[in-house]
CSV table of N, CA and C in Angstrom, one decimal:
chain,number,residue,atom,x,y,z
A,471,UNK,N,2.6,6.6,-19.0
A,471,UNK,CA,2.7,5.2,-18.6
A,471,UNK,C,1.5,4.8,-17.8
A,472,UNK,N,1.0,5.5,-16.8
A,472,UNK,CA,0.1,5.3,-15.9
A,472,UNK,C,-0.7,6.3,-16.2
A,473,UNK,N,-1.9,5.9,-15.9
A,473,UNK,CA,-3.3,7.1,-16.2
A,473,UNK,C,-3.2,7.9,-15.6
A,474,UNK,N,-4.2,9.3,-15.8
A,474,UNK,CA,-4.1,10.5,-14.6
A,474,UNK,C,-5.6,9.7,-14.0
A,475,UNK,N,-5.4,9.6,-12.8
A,475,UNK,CA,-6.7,9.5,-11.6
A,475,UNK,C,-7.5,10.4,-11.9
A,476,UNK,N,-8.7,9.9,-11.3
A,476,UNK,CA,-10.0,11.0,-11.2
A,476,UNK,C,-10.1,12.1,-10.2
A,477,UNK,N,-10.8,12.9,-10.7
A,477,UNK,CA,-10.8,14.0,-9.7
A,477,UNK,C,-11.2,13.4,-8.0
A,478,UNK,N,-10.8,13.8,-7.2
A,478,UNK,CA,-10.6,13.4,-5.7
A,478,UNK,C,-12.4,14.0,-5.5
A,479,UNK,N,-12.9,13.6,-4.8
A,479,UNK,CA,-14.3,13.8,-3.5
A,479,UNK,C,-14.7,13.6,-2.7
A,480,UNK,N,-15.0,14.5,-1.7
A,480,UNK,CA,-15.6,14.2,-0.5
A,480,UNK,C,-16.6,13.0,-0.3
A,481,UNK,N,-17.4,12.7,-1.5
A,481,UNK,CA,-18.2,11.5,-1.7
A,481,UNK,C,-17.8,10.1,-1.9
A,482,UNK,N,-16.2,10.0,-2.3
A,482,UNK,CA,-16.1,8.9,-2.5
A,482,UNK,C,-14.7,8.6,-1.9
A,483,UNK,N,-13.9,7.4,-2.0
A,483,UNK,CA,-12.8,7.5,-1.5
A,483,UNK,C,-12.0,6.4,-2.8
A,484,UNK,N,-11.3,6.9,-3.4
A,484,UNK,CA,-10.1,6.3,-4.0
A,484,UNK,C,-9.6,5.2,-4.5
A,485,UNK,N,-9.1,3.8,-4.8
A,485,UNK,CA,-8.5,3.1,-3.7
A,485,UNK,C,-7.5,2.9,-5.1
A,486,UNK,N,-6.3,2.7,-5.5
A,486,UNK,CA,-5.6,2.1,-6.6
A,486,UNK,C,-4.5,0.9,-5.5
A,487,UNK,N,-4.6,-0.3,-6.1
A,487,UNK,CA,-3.9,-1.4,-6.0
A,487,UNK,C,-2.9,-1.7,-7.1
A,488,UNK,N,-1.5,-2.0,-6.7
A,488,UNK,CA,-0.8,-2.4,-7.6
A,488,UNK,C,-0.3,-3.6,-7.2
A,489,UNK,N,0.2,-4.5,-8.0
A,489,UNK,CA,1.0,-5.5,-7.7
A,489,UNK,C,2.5,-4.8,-7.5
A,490,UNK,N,3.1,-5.6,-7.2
A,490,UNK,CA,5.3,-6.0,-7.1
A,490,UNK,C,5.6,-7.3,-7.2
A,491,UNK,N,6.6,-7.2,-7.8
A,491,UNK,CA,7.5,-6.4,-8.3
A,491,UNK,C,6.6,-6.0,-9.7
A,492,UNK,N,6.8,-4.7,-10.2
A,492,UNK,CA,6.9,-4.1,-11.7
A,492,UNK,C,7.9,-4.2,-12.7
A,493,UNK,N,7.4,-4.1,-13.6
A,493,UNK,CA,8.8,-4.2,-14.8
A,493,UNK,C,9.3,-3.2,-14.6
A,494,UNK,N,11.3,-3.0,-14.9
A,494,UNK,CA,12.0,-2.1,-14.8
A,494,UNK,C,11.7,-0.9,-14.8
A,495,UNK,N,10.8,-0.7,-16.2
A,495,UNK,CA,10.1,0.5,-16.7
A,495,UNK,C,9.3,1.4,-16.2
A,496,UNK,N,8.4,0.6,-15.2
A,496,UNK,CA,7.1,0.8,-15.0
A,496,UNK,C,8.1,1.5,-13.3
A,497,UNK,N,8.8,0.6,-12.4
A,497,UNK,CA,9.1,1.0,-11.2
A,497,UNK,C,10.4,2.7,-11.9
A,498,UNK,N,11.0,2.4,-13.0
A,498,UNK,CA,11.8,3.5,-13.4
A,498,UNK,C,10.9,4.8,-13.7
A,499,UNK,N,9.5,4.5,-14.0
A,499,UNK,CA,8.8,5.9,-14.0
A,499,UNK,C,8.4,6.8,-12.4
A,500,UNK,N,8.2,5.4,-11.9
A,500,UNK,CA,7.5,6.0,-10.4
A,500,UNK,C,8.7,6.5,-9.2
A,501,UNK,N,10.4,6.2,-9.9
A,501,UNK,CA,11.5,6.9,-9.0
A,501,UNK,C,11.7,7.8,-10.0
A,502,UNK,N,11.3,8.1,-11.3
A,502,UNK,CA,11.2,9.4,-11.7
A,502,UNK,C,10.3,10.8,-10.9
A,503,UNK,N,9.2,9.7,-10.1
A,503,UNK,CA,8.4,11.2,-9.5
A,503,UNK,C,9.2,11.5,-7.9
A,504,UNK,N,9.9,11.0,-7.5
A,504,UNK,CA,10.7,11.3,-6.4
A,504,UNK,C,11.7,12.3,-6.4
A,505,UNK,N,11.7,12.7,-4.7
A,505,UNK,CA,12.5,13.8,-4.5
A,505,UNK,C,13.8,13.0,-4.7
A,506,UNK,N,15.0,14.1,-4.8
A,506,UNK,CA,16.4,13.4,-4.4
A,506,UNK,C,16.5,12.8,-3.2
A,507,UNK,N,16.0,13.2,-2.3
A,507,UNK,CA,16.4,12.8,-0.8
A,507,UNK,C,15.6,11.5,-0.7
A,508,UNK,N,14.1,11.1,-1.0
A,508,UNK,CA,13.7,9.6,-1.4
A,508,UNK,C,14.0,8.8,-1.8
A,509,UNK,N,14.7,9.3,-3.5
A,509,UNK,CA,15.9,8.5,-3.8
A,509,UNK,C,17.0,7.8,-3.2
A,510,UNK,N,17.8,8.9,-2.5
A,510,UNK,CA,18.7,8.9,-2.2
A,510,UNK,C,18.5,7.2,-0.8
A,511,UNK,N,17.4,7.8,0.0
A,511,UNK,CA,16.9,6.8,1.2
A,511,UNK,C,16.7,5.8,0.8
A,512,UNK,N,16.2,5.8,-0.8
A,512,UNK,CA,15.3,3.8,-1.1
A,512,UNK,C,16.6,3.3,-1.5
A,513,UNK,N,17.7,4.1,-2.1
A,513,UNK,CA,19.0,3.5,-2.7
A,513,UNK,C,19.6,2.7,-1.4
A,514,UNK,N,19.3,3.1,0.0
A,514,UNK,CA,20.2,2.1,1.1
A,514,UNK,C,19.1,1.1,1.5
A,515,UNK,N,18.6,0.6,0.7
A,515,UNK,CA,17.4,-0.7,1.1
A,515,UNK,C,18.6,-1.5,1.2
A,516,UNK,N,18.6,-3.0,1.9
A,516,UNK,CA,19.1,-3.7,1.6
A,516,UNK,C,18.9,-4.3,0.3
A,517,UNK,N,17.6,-4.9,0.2
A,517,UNK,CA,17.0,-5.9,-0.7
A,517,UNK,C,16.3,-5.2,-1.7
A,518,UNK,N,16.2,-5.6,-2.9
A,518,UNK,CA,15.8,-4.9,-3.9
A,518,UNK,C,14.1,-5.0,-4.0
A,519,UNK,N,13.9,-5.9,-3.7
A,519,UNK,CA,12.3,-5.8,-3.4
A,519,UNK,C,11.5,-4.9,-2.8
A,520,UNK,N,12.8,-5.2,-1.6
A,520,UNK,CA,11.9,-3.8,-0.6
A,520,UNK,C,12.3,-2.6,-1.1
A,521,UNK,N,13.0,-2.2,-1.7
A,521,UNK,CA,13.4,-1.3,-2.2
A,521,UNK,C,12.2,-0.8,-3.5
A,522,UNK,N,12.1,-1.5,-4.5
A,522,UNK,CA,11.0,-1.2,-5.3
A,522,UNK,C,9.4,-1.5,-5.1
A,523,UNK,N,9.2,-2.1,-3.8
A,523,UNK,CA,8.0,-1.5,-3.4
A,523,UNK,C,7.9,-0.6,-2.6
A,524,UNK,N,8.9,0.0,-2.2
A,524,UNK,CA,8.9,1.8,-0.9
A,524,UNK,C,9.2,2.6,-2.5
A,525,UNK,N,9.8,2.5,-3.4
A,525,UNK,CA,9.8,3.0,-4.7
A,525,UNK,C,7.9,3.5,-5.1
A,526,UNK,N,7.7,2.3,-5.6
A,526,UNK,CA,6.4,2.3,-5.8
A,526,UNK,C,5.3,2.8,-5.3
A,527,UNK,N,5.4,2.6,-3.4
A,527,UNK,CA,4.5,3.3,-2.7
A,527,UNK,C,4.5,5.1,-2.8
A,528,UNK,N,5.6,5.2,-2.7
A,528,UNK,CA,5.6,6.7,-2.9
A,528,UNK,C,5.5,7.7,-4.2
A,529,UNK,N,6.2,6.6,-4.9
A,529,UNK,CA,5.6,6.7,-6.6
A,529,UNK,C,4.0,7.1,-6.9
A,530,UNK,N,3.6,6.5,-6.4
A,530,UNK,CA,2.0,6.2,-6.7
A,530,UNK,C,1.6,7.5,-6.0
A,531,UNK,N,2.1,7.3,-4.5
A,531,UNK,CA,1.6,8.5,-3.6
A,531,UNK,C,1.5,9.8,-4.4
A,532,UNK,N,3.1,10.0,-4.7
A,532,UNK,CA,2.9,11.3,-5.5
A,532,UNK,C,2.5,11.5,-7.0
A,533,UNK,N,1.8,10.1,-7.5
A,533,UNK,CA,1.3,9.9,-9.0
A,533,UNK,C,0.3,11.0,-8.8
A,534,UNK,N,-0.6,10.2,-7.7
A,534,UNK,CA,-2.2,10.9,-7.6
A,534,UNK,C,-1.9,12.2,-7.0
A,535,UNK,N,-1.0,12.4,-6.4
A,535,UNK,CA,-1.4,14.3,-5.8
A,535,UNK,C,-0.8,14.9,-6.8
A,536,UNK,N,0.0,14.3,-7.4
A,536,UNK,CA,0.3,15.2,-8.4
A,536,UNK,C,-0.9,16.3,-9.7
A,537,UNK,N,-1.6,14.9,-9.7
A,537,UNK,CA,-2.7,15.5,-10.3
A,537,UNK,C,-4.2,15.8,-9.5
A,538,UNK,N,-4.0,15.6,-8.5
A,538,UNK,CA,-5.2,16.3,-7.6
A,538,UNK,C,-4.5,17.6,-7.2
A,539,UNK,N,-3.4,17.4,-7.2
A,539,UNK,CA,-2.8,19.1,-6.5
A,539,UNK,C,-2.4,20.1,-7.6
A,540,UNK,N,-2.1,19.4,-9.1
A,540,UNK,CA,-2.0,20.1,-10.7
A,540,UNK,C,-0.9,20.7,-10.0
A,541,UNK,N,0.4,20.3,-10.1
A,541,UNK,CA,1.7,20.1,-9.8
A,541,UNK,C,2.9,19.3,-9.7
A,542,UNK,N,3.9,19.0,-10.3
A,542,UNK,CA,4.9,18.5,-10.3
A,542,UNK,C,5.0,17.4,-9.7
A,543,UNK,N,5.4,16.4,-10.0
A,543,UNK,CA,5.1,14.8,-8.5
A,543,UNK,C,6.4,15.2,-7.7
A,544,UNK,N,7.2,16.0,-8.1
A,544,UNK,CA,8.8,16.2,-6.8
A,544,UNK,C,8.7,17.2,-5.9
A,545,UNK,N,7.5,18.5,-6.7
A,545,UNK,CA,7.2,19.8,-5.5
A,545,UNK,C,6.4,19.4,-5.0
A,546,UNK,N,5.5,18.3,-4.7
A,546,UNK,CA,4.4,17.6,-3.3
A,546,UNK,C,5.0,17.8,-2.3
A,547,UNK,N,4.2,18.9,-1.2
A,547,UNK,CA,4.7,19.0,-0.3
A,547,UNK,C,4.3,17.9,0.5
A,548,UNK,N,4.6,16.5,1.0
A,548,UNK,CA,4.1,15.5,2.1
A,548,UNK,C,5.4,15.7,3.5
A,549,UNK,N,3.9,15.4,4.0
A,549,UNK,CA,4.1,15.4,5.2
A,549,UNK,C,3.7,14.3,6.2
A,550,UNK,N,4.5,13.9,7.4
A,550,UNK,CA,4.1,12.6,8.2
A,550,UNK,C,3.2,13.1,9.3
A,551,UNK,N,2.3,12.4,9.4
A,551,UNK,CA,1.5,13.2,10.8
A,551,UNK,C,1.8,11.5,11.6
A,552,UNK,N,0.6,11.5,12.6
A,552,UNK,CA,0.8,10.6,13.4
A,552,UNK,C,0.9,8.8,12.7
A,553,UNK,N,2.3,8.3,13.5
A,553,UNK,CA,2.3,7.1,13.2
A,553,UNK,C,2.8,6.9,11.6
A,554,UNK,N,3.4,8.0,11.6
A,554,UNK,CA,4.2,8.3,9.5
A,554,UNK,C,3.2,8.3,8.6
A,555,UNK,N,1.6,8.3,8.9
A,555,UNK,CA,0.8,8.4,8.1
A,555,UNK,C,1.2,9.9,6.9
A,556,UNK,N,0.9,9.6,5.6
A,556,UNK,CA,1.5,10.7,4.9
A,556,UNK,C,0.4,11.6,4.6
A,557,UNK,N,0.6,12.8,4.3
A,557,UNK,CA,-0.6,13.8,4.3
A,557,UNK,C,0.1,14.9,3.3
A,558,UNK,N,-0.7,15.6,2.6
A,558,UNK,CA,-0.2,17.5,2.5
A,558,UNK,C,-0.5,18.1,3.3
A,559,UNK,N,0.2,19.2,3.6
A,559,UNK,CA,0.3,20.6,4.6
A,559,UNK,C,-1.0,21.4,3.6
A,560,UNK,N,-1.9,21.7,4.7
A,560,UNK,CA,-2.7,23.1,3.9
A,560,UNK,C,-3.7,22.3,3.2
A,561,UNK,N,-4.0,21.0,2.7
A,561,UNK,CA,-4.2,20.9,1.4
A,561,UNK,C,-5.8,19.6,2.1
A,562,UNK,N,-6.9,19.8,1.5
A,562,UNK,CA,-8.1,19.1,2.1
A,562,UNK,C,-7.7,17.1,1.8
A,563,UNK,N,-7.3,16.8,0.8
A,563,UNK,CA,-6.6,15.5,0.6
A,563,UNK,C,-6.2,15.1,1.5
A,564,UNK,N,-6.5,13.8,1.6
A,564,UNK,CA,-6.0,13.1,2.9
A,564,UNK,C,-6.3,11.1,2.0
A,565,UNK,N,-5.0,11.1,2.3
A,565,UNK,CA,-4.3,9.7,2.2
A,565,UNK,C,-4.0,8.4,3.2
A,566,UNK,N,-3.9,7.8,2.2
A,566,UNK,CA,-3.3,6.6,3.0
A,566,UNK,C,-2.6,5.3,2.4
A,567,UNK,N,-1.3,4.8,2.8
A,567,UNK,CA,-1.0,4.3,2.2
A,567,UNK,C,-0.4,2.7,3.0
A,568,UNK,N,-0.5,1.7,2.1
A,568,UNK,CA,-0.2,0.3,3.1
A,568,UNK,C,0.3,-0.7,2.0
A,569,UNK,N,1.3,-1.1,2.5
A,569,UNK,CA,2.3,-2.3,1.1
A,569,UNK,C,2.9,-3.2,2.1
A,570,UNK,N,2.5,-4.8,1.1
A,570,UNK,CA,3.1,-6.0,1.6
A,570,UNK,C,3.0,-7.3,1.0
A,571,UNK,N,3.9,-8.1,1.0
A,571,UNK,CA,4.0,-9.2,-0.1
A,571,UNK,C,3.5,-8.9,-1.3
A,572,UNK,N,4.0,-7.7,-1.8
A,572,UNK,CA,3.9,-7.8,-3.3
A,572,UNK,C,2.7,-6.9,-3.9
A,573,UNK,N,2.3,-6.2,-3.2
A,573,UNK,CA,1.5,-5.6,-3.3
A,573,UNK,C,1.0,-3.6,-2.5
A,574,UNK,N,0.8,-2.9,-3.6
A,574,UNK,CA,0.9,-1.7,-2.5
A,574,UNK,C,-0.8,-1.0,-3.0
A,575,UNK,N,-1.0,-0.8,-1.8
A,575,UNK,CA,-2.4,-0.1,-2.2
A,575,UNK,C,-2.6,1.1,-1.0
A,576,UNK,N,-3.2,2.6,-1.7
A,576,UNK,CA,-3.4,3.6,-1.7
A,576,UNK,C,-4.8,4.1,-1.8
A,577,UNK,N,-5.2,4.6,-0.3
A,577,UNK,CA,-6.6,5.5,-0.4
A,577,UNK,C,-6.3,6.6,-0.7
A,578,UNK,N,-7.3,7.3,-1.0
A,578,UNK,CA,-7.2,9.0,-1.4
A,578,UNK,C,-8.6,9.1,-1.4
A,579,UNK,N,-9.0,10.7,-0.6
A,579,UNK,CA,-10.6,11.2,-0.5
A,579,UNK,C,-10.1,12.6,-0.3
A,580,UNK,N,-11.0,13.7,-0.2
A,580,UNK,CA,-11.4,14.8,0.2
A,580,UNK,C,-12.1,15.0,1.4
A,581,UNK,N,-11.4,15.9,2.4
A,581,UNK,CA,-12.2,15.8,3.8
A,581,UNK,C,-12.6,15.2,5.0
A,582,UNK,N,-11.7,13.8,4.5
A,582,UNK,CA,-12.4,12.7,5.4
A,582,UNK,C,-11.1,12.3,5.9
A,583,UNK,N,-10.9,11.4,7.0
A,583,UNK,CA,-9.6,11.0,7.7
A,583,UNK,C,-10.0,9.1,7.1
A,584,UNK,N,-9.1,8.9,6.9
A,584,UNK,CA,-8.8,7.2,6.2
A,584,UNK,C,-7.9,6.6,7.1
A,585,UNK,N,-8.1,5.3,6.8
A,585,UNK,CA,-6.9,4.1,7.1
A,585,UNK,C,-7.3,3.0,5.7
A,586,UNK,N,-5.7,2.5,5.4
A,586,UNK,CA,-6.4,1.4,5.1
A,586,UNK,C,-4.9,0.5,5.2
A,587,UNK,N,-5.5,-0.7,5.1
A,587,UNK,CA,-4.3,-1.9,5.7
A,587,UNK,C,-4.4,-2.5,4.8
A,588,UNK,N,-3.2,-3.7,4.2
A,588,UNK,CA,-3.3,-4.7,3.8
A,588,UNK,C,-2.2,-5.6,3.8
A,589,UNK,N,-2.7,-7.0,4.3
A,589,UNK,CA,-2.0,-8.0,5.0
A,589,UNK,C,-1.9,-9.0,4.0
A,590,UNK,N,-1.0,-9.9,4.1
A,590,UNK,CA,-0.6,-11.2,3.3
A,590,UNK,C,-1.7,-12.4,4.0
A,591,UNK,N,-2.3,-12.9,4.0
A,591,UNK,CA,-3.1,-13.9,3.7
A,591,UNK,C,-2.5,-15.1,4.2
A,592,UNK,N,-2.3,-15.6,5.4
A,592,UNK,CA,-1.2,-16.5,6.0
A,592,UNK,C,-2.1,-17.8,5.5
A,593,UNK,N,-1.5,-18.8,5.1
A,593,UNK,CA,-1.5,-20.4,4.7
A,593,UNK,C,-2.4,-21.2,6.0
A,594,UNK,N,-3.3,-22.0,5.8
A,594,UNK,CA,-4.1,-22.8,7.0
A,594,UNK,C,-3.2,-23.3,7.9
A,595,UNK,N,-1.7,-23.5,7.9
A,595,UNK,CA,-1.1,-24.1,8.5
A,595,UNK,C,-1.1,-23.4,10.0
A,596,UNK,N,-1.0,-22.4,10.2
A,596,UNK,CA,-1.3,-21.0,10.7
A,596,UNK,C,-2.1,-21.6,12.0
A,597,UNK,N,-3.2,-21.5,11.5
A,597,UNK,CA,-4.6,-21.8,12.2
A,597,UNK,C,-4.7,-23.2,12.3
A,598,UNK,N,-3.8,-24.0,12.2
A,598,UNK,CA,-3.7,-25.1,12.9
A,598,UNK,C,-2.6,-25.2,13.6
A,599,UNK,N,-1.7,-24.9,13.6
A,599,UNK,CA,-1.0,-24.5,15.0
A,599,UNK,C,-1.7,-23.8,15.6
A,600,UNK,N,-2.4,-22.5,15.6
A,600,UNK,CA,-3.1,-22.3,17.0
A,600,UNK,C,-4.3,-23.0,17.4
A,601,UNK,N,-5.0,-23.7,16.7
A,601,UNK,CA,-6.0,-24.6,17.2
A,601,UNK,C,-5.6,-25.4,18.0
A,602,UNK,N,-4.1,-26.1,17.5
A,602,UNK,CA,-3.7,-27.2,18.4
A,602,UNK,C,-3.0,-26.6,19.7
A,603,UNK,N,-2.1,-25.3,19.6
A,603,UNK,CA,-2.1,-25.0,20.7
A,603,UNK,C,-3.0,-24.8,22.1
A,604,UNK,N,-4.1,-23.9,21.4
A,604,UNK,CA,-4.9,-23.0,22.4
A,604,UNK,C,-6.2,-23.7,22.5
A,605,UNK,N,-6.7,-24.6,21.5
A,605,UNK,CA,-8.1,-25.2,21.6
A,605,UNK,C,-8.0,-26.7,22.0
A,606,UNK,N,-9.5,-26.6,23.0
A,606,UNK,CA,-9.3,-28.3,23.1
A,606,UNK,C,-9.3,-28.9,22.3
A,607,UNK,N,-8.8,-30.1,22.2
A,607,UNK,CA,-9.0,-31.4,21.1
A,607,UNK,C,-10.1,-31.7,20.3
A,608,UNK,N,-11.6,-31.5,20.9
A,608,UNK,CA,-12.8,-30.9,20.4
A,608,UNK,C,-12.7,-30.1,19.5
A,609,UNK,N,-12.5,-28.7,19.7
A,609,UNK,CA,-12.6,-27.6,19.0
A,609,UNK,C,-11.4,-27.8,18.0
A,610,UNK,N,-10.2,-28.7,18.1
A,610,UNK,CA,-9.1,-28.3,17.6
A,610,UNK,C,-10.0,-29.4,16.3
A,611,UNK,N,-10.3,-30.4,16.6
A,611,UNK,CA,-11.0,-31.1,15.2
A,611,UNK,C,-11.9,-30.9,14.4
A,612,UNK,N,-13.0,-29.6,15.0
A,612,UNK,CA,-13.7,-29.1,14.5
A,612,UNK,C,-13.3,-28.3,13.6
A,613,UNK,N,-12.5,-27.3,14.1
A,613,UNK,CA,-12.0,-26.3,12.9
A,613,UNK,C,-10.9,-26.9,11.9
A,614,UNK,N,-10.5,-28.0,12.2
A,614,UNK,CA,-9.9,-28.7,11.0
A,614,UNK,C,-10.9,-29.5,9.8
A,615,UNK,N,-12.1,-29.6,10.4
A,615,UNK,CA,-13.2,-30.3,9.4
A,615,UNK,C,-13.8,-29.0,8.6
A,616,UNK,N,-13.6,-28.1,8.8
A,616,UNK,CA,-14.0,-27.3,7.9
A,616,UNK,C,-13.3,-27.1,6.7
A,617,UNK,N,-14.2,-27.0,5.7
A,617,UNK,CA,-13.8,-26.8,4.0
A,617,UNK,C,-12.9,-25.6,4.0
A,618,UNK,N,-11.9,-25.7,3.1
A,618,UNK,CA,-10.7,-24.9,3.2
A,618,UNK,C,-11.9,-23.6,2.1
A,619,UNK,N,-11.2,-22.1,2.6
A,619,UNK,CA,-12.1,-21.0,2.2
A,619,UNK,C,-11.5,-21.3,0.6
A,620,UNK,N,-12.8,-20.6,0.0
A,620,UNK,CA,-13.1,-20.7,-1.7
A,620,UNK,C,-11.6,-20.3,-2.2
A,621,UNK,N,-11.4,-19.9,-2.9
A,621,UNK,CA,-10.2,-19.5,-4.1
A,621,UNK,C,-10.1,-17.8,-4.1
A,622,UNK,N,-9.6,-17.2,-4.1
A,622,UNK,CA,-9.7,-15.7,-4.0
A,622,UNK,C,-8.5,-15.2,-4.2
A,623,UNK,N,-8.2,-14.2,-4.9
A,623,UNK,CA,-6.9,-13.3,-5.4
A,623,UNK,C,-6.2,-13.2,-3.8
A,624,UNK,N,-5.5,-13.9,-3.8
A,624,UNK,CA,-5.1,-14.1,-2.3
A,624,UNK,C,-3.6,-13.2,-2.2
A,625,UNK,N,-3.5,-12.3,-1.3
A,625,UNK,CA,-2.1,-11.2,-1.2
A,625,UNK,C,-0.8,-12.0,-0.9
């Protein structure tokens, strides 16, 4: 269903993005690479969204080690180090993983320590409540004359 990833390197870093929700299919492959006990945890989500994107995130997680580690996606040994960042024991791979509004995305390198984030894209409304809060009346009409930002695959 999903491709095998490229070999992992110290030279480069990773990144696969998916969207959510997935078709049935597509999220029924990635709780096929889960342990029972992950199962078991994403089955008491409340909400089914959240539920198939912590499906998905880990899905994916253990898509790629599976084939960087040439092993089974349910014998991955992961592990939480600081702040539940996920890792392998023993193993030079080093991950990272971040999901929200609909979207989950996954670093992967060799040797190197990562982060990566990714945030929903809040509506101008946002920033005009704080302009009108915190900026003078000056500044608060200034940043409202500005051209709304271009068009962009927005999260």
């Amino acid at each position: 269903m999903f491709s095998p990833p490229p070999e992992l390197s110290p030279r480069w870093i990773d990144l696969w993005l998916l969207p959510t929700p997935l078709s049935g299919d597509e999220v029924s492959y990635f709780e096929s690479l889960l342990t029972a006990e992950e199962t078991e945890r994403f089955a008491r989500f409340r909400f089914a969204e959240k539920r198939n994107e912590a499906i998905v995130s880990r899905g994916l997680l253990r898509h790629v080690l599976s084939f960087a580690l040439k092993t089974p996606a349910q014998q991955v040994a992961l592990t939480l180090g600081v702040n539940g960042k996920p890792g392998v024991a023993g193993s030079r791979i080093r991950v990272n993983l971040s999901h929200t509004a609909g979207r989950v995305l996954l670093a992967a390198t060799l040797d190197h320590e990562l982060g990566v984030d990714i945030e929903r894209i809040r509506e101008r409304t946002c920033c005009e409540d704080l302009a009108r809060r915190y900026f003078t009346p000056g500044e608060h009409a200034g940043i409202m004359a500005l051209p709304a930002a271009p068009a962009v695959d927005r999260l």
